[in-house]
PDB file of C-alpha atoms in Angstrom:
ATOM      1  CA  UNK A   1     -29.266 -64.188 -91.088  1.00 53.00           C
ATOM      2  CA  UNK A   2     -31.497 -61.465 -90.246  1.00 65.00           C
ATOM      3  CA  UNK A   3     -30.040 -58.576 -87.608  1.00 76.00           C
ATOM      4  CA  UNK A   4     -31.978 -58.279 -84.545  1.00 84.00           C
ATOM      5  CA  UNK A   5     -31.992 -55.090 -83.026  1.00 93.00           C
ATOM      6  CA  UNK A   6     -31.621 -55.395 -79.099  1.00 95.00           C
ATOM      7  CA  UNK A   7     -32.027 -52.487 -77.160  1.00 97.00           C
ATOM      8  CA  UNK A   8     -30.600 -53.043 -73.587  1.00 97.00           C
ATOM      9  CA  UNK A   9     -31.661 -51.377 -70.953  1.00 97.00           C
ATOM     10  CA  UNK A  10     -29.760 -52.428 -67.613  1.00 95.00           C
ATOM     11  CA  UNK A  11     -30.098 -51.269 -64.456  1.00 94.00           C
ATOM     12  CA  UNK A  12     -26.166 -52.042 -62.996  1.00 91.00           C
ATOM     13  CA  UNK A  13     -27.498 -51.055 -58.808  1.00 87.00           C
ATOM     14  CA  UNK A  14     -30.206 -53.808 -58.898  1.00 82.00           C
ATOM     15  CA  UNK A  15     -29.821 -56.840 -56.697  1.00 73.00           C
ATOM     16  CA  UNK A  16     -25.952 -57.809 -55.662  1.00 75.00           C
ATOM     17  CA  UNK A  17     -25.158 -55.916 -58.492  1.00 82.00           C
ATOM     18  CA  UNK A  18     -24.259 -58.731 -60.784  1.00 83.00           C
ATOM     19  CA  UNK A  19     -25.687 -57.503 -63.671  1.00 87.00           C
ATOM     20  CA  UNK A  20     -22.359 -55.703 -65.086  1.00 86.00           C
ATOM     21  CA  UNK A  21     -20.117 -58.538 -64.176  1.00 89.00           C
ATOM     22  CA  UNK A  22     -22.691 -61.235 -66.946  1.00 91.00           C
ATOM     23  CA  UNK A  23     -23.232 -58.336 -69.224  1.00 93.00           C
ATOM     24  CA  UNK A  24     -19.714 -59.084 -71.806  1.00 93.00           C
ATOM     25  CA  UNK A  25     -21.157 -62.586 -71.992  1.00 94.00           C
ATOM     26  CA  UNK A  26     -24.882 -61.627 -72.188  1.00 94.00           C
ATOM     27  CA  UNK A  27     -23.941 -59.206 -74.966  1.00 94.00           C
ATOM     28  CA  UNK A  28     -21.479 -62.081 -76.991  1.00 93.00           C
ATOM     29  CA  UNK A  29     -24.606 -64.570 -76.424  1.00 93.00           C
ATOM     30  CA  UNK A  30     -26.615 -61.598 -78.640  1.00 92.00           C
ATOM     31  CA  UNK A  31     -24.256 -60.873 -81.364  1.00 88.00           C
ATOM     32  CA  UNK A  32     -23.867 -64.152 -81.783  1.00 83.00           C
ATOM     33  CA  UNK A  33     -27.453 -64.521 -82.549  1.00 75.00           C
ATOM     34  CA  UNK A  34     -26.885 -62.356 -85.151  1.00 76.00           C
ATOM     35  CA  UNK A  35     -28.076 -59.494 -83.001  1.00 80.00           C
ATOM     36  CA  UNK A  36     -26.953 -55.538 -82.996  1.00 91.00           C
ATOM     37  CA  UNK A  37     -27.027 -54.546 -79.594  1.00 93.00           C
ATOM     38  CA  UNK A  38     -27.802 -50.741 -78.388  1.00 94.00           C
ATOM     39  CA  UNK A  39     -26.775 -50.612 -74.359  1.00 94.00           C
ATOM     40  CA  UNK A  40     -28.045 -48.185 -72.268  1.00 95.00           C
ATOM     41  CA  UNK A  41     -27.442 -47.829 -68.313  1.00 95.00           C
ATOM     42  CA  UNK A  42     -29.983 -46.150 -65.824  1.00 96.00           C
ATOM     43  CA  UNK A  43     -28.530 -43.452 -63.465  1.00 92.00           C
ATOM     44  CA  UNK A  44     -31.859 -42.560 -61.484  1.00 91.00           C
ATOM     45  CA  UNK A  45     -35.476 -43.721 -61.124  1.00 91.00           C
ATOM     46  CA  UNK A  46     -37.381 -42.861 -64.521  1.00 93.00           C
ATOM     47  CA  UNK A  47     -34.435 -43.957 -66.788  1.00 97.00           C
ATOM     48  CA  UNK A  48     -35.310 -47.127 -68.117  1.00 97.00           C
ATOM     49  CA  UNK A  49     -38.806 -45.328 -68.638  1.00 97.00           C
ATOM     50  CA  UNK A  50     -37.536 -42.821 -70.680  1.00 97.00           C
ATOM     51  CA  UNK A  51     -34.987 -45.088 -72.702  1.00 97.00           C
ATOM     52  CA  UNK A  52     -37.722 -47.395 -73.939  1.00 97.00           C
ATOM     53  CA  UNK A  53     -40.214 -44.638 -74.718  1.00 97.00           C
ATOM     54  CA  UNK A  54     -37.440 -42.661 -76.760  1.00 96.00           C
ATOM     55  CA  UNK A  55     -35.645 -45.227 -78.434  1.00 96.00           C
ATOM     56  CA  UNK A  56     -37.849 -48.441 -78.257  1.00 96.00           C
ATOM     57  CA  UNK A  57     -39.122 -47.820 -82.080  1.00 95.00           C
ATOM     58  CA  UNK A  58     -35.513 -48.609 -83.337  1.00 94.00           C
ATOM     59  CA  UNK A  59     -35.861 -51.886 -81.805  1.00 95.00           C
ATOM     60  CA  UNK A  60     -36.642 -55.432 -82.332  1.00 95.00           C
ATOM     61  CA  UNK A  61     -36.500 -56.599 -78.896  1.00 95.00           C
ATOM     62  CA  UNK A  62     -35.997 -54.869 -75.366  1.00 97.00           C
ATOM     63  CA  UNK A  63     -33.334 -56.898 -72.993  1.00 97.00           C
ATOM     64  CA  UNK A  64     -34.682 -55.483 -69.426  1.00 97.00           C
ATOM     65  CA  UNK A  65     -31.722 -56.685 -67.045  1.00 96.00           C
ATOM     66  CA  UNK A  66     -32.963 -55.351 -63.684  1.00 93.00           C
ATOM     67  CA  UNK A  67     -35.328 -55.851 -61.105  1.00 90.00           C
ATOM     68  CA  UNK A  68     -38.766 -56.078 -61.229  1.00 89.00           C
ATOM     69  CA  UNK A  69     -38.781 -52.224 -60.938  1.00 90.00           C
ATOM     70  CA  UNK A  70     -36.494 -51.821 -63.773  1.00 94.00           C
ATOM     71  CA  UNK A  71     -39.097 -53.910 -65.452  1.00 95.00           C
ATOM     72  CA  UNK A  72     -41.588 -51.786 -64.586  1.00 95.00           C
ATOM     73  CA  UNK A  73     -40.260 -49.015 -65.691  1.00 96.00           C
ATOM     74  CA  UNK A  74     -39.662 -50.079 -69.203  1.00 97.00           C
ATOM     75  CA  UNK A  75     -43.590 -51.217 -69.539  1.00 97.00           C
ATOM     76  CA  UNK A  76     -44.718 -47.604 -68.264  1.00 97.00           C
ATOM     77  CA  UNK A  77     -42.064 -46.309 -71.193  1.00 97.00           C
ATOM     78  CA  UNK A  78     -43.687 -48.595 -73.760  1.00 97.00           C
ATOM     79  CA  UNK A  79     -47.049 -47.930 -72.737  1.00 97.00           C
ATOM     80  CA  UNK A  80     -46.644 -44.061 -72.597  1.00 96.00           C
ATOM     81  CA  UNK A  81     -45.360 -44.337 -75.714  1.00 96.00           C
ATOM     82  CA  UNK A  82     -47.721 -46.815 -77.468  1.00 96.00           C
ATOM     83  CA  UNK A  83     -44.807 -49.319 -78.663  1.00 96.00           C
ATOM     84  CA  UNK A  84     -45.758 -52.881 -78.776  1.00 96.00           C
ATOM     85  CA  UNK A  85     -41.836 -54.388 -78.351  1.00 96.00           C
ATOM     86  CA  UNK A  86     -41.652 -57.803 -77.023  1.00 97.00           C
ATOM     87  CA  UNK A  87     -39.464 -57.664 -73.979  1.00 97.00           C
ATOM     88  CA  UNK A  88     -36.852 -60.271 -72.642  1.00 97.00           C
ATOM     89  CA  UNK A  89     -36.194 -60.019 -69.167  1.00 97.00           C
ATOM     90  CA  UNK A  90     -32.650 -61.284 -67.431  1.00 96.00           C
ATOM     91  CA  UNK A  91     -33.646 -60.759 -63.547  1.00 93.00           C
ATOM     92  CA  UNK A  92     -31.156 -59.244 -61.826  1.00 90.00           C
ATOM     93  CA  UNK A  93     -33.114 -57.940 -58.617  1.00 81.00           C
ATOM     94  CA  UNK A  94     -33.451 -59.016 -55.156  1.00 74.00           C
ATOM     95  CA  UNK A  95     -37.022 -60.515 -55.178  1.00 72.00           C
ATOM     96  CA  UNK A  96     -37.342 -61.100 -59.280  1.00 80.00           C
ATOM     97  CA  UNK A  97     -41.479 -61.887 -58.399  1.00 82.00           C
ATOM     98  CA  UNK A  98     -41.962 -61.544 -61.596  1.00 88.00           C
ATOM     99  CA  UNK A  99     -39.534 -64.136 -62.890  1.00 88.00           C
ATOM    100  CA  UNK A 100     -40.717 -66.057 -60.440  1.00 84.00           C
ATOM    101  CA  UNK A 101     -44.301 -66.171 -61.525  1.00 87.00           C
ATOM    102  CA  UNK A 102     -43.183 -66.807 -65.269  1.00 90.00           C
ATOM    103  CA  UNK A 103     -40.241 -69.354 -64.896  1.00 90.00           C
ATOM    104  CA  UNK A 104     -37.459 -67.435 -65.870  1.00 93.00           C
ATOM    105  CA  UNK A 105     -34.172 -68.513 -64.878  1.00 93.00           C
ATOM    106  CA  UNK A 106     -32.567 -66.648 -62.073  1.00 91.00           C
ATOM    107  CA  UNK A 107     -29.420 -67.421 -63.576  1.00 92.00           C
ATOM    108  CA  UNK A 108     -28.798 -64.606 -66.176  1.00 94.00           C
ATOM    109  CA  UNK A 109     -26.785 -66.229 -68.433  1.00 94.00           C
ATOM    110  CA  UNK A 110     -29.054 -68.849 -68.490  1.00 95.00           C
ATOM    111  CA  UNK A 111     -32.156 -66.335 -69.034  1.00 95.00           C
ATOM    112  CA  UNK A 112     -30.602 -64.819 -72.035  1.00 95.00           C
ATOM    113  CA  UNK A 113     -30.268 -68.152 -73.463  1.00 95.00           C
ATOM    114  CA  UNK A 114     -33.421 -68.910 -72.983  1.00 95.00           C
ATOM    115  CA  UNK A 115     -34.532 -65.294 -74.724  1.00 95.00           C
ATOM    116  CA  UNK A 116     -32.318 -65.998 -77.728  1.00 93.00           C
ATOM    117  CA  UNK A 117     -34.005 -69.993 -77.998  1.00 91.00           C
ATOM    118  CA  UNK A 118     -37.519 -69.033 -77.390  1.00 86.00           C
ATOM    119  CA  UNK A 119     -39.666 -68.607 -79.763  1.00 82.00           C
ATOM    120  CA  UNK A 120     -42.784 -68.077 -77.052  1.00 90.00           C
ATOM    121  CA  UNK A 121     -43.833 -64.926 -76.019  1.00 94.00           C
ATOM    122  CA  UNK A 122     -46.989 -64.278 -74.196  1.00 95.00           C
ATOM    123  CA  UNK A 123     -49.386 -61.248 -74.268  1.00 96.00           C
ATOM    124  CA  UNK A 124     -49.308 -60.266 -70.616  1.00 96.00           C
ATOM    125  CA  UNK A 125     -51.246 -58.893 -68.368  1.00 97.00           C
ATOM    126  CA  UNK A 126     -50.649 -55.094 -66.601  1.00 97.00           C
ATOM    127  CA  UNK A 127     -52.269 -52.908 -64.169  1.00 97.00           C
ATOM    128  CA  UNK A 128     -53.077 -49.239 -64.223  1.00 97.00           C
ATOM    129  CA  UNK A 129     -53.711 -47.600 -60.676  1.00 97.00           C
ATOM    130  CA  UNK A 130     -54.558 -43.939 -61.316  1.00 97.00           C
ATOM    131  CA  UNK A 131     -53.029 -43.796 -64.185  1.00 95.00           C
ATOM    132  CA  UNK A 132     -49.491 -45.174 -63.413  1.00 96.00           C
ATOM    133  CA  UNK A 133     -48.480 -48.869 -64.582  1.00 96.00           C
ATOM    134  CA  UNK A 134     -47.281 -51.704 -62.626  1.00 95.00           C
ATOM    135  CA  UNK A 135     -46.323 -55.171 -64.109  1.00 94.00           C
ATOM    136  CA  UNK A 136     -47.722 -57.542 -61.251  1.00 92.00           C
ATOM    137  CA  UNK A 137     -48.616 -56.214 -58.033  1.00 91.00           C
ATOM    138  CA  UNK A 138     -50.170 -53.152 -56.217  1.00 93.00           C
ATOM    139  CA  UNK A 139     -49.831 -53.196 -52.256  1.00 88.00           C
ATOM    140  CA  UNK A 140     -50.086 -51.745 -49.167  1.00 89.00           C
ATOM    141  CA  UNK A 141     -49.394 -52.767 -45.223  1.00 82.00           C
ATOM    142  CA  UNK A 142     -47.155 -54.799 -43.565  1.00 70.00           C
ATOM    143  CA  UNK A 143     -43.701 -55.210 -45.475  1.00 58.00           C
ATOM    144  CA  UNK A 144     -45.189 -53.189 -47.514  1.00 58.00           C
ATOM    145  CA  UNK A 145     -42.590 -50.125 -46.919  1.00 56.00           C
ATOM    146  CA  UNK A 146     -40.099 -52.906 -46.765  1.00 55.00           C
ATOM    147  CA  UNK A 147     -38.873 -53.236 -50.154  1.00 54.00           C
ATOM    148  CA  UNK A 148     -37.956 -49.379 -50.559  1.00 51.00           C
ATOM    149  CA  UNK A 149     -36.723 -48.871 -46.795  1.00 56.00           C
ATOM    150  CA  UNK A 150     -34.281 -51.953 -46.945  1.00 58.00           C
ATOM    151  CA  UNK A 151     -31.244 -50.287 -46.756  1.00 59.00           C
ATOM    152  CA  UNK A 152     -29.014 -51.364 -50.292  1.00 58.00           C
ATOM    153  CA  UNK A 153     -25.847 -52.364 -48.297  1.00 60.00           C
ATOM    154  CA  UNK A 154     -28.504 -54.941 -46.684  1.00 55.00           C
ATOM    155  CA  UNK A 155     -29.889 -56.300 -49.314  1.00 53.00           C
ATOM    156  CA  UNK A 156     -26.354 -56.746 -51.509  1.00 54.00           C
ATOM    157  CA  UNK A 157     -25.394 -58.917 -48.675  1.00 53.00           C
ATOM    158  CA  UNK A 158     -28.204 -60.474 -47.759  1.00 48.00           C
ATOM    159  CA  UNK A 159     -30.734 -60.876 -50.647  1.00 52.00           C
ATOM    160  CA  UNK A 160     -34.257 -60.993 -50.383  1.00 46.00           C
ATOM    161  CA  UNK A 161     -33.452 -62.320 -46.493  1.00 51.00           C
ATOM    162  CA  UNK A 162     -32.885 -59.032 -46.077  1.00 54.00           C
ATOM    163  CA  UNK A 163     -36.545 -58.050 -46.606  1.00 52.00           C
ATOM    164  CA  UNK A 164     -37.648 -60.701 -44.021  1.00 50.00           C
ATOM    165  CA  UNK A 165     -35.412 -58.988 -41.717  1.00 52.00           C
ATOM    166  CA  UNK A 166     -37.166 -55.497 -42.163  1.00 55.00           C
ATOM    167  CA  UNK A 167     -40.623 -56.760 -42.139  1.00 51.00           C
ATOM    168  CA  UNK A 168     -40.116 -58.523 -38.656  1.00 48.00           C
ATOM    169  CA  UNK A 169     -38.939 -55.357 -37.589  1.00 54.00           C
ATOM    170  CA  UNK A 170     -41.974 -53.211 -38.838  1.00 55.00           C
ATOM    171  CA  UNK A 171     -44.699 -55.689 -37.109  1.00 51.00           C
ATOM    172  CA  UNK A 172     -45.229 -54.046 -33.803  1.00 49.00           C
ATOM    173  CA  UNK A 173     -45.071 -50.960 -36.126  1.00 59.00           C
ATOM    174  CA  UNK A 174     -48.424 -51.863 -38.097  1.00 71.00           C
ATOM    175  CA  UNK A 175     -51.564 -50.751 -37.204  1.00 80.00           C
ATOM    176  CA  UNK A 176     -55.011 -51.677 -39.780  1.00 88.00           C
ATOM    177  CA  UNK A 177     -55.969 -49.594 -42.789  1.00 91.00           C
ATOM    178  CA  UNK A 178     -59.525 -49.043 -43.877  1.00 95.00           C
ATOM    179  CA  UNK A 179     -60.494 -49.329 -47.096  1.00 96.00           C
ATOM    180  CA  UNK A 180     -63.436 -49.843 -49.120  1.00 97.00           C
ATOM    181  CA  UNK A 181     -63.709 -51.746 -52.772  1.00 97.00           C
ATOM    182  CA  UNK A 182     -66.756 -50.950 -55.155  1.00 96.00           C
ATOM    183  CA  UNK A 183     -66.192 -53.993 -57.688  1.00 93.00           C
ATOM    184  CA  UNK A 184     -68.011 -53.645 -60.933  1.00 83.00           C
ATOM    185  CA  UNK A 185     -69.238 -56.795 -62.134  1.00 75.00           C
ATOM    186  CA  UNK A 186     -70.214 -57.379 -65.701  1.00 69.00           C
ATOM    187  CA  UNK A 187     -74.479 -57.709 -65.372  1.00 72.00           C
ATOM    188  CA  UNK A 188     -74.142 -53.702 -63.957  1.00 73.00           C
ATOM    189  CA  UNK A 189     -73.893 -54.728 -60.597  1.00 79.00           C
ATOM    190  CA  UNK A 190     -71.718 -53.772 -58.076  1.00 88.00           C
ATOM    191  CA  UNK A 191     -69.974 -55.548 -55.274  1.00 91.00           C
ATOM    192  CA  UNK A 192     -68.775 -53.973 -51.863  1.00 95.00           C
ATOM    193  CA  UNK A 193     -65.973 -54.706 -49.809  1.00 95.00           C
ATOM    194  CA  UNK A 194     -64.608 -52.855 -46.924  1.00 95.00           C
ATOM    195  CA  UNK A 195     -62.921 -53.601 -43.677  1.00 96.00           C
ATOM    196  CA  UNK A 196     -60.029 -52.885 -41.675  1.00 95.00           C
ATOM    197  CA  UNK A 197     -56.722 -54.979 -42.909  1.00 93.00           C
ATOM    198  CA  UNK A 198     -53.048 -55.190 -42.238  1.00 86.00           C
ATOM    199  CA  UNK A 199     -51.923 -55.898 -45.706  1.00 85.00           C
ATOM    200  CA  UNK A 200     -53.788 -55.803 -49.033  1.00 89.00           C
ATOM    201  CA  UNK A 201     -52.183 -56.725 -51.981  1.00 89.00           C
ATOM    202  CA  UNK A 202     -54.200 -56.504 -55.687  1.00 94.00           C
ATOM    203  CA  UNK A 203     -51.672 -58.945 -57.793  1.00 92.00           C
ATOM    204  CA  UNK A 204     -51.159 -60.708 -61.423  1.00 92.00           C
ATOM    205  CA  UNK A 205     -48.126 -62.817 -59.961  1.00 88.00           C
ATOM    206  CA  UNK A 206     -47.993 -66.003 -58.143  1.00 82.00           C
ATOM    207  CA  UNK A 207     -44.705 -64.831 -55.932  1.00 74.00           C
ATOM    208  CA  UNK A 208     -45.272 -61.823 -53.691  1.00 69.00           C
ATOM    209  CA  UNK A 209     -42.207 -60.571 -52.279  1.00 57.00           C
ATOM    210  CA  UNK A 210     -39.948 -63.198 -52.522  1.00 54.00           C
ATOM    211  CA  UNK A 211     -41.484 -64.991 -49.633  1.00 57.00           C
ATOM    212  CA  UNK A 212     -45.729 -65.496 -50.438  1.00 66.00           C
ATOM    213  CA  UNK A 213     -46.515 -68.006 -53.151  1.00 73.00           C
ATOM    214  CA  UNK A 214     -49.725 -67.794 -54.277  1.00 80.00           C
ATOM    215  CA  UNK A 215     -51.316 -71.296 -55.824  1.00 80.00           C
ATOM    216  CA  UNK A 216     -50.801 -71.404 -59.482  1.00 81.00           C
ATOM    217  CA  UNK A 217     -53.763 -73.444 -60.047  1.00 84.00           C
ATOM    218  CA  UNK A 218     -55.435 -69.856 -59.070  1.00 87.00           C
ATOM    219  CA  UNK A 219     -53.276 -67.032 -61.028  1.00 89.00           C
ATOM    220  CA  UNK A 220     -53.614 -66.778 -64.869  1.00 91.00           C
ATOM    221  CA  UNK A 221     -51.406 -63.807 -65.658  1.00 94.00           C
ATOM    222  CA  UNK A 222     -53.058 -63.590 -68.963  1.00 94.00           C
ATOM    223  CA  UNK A 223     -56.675 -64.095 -68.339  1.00 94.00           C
ATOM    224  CA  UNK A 224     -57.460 -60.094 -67.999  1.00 94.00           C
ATOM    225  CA  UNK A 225     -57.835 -60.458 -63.944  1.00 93.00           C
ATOM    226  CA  UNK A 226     -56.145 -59.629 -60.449  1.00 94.00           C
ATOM    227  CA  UNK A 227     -55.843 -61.828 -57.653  1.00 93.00           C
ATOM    228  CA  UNK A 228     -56.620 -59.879 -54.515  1.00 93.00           C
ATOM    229  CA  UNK A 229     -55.268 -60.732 -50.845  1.00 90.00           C
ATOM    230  CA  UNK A 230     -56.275 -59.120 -47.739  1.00 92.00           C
ATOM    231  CA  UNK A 231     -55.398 -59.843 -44.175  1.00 86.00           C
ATOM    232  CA  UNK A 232     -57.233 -58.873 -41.408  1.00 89.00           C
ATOM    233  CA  UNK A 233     -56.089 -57.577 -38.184  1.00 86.00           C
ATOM    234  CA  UNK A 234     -54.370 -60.428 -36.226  1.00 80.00           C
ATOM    235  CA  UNK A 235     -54.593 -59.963 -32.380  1.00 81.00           C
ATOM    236  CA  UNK A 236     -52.386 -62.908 -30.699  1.00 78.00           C
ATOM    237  CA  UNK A 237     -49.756 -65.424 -31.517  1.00 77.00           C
ATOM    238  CA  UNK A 238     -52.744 -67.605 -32.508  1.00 83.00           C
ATOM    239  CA  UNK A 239     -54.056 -65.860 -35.334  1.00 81.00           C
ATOM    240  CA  UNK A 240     -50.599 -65.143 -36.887  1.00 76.00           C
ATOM    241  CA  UNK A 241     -49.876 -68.873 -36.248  1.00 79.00           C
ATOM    242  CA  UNK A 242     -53.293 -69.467 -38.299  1.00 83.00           C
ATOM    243  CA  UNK A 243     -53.213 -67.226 -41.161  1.00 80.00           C
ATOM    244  CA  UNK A 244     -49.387 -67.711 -41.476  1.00 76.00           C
ATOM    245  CA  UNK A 245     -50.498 -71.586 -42.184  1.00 80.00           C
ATOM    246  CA  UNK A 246     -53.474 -70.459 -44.372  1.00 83.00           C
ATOM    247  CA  UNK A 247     -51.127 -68.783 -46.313  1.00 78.00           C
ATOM    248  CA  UNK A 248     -48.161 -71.435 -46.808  1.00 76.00           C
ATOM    249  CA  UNK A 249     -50.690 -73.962 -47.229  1.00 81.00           C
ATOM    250  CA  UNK A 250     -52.310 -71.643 -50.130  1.00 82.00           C
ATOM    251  CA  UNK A 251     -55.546 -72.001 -48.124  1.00 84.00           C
ATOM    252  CA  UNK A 252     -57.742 -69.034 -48.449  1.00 85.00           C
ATOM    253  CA  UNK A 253     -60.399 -70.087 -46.453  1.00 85.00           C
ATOM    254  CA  UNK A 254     -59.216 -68.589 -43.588  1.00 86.00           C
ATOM    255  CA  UNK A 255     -61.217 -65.951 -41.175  1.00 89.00           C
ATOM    256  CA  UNK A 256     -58.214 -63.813 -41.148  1.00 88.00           C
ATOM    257  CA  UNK A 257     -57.763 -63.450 -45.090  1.00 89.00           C
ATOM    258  CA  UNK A 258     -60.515 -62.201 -47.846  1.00 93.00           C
ATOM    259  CA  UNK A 259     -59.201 -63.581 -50.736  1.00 92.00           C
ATOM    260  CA  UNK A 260     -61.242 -63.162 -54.567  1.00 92.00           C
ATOM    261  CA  UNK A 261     -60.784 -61.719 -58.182  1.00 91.00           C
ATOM    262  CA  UNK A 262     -61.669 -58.168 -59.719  1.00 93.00           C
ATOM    263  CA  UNK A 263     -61.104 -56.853 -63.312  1.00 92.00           C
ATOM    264  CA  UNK A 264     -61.343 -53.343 -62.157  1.00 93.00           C
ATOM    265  CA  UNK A 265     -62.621 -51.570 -59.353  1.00 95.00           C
ATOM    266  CA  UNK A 266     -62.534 -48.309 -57.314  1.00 97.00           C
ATOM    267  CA  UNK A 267     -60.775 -48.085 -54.022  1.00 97.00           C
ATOM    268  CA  UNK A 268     -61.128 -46.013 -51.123  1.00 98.00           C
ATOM    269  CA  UNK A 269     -58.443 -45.836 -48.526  1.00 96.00           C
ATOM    270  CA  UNK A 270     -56.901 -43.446 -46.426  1.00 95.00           C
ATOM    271  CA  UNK A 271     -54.630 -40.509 -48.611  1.00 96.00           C
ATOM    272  CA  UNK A 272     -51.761 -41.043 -45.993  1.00 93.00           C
ATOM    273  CA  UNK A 273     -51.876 -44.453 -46.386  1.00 91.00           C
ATOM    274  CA  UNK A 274     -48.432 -45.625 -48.881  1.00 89.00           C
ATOM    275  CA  UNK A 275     -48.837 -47.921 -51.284  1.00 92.00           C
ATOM    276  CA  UNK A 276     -45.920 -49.932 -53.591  1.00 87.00           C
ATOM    277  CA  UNK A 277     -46.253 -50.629 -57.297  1.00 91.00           C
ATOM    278  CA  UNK A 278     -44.075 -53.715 -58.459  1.00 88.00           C
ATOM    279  CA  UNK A 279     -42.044 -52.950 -54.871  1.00 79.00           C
ATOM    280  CA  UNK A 280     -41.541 -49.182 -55.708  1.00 83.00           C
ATOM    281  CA  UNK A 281     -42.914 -46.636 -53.696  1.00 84.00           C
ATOM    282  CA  UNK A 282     -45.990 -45.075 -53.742  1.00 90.00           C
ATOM    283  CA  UNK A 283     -47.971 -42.052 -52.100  1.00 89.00           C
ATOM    284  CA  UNK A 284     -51.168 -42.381 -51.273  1.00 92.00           C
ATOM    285  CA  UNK A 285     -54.219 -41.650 -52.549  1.00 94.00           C
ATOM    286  CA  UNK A 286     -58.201 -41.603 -51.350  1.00 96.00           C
ATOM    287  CA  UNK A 287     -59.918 -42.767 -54.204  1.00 97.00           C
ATOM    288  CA  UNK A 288     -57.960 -45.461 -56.825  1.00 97.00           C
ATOM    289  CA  UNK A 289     -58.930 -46.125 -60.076  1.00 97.00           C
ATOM    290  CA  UNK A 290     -57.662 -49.516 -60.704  1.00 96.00           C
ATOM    291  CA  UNK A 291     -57.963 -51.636 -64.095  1.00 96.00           C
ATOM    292  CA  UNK A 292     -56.751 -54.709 -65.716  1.00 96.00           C
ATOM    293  CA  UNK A 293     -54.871 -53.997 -69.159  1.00 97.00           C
ATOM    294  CA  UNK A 294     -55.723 -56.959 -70.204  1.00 96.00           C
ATOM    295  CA  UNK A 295     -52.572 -58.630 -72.359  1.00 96.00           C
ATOM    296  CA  UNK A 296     -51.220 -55.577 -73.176  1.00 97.00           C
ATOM    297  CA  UNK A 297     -47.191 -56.107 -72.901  1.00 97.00           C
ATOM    298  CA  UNK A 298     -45.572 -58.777 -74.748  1.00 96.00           C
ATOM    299  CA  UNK A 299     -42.710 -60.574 -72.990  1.00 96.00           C
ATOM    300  CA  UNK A 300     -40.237 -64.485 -74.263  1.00 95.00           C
ATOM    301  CA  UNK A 301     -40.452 -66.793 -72.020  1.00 89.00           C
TER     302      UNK A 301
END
């Protein structure tokens, strides 16, 4: 039997904090496939980055067992690098969007199974926004700030509940963002849309947050193109009541929400105005380069 070389990379503050209490077994469910495992923990933001760009080339395989920012991180490391490494992910975040989107068990026992039985990986589609990667989702607005404001002691009790909690909190806090969106289209044209919104979000996932689904019918997270959301300014119980149905009914025909597709495009938007990449924060910026990378990580499912 061929050795497989895993390189771990686990984030052990993620989530509950589970991730060290399955690792033993994850790692005896490796070596038992035969696999020689390298483990290496992240102290601070930037770690898993820096792991996979440094010692991703001595790998077979990268085990990201994190959230989706750990994930994240390990795709900017490749990509910085220019590895092509197929990456198995064992969630071990709060929201785990991205395992959502790509039916990976939340269980992660389960998910290294799965990594170790598959023999399907998919060429997946990334973002670049300015120059910096994200996996699935650029946003800005309401909850937007929630995911890196949650307090940790919340969300190790709670979960992604937690979240929910914070975001209610932050609504009488919101006030609409301007921004404008040149979208190049492929005849040489170009497409404008601006407005004022509460929340924006320019995705490659069908779960957004934890909480918004978005239809899968829709969201082809190979197919070289984001799915963008925007919400308009919603004065009265009323309109929330309406676009908050819209929205669980995966009805984008709504007058509150401009809902369409972009392969790239140029965005202009306030520079105070934060954004979040995969949930991470984000300063802002006036004018955003932002492009599809267009199945450029590979990842089992």
């Amino acid at each position: 039997m061929k050795q497989i070389k895993n390189l771990f990379i686990v984030n052990p503050n993620a989530g509950t904090k589970q991730a060290k209490n399955h690792l033993p077994k994850i790692l005896d469910l490796f070596g038992g496939d035969g696999g020689v495992n390298s483990v290496h923990l992240t102290n601070s933001r930037g770690d898993a980055a820096k792991i996979a760009a440094e010692l991703g080339s001595l790998a077979d395989r990268i085990i990201c067992v994190g959230g989706d920012g750990t994930f994240n991180e390990v795709v900017t490391g490749l990509q910085n690098s220019g590895l092509d490494i197929p990456i198995g992910y064992i969630p071990a975040g709060t929201a785990n969007d991205l395992a959502s989107s790509l039916k990976i068990s939340k269980n992660m026992t389960q998910a290294a199974k799965d990594i170790i039985a598959s023999e399907n990986i998919i060429n997946l589609d990334i973002g670049r926004f300015n120059g910096n990667y994200f996996a699935y989702i650029a946003s800005f607005g309401a909850f937007t700030k929630v995911s890196y404001t949650t307090p940790q002691s919340s969300k190790n009790m709670l979960g992604h509940f937690a979240y929910i909690i914070e975001g209610v909190k932050e609504l009488p806090a919101i006030r609409p963002e301007y921004i404008k969106i040149e979208i190049f289209n492929p005849d040489g044209g170009v497409r404008i849309i601006e407005g004022e919104y509460v929340f924006g979000a320019f995705s490659n996932s069908k779960s957004v947050g934890g909480v918004l689904t978005l239809d899968p019918d829709i969201v082809d997270m190979t197919d070289g193109i984001f799915e963008v959301l925007l919400i308009k300014p919603l004065n009265g119980a009323q309109a929330v009541w309406d676009c908050v149905y819209s929205l669980i009914n995966q009805d984008y025909n709504c007058g509150h929400i401009d809902f369409f597709s972009v392969r790239n495009a140029v965005i202009y938007a306030d520079p105070k105005m934060n954004w979040t990449l995969d949930g991470e924060y984000f300063g802002g910026c006036e004018k955003i380069t932002l492009e599809n990378l267009n199945n450029a990580v590979r990842v089992f499912v």
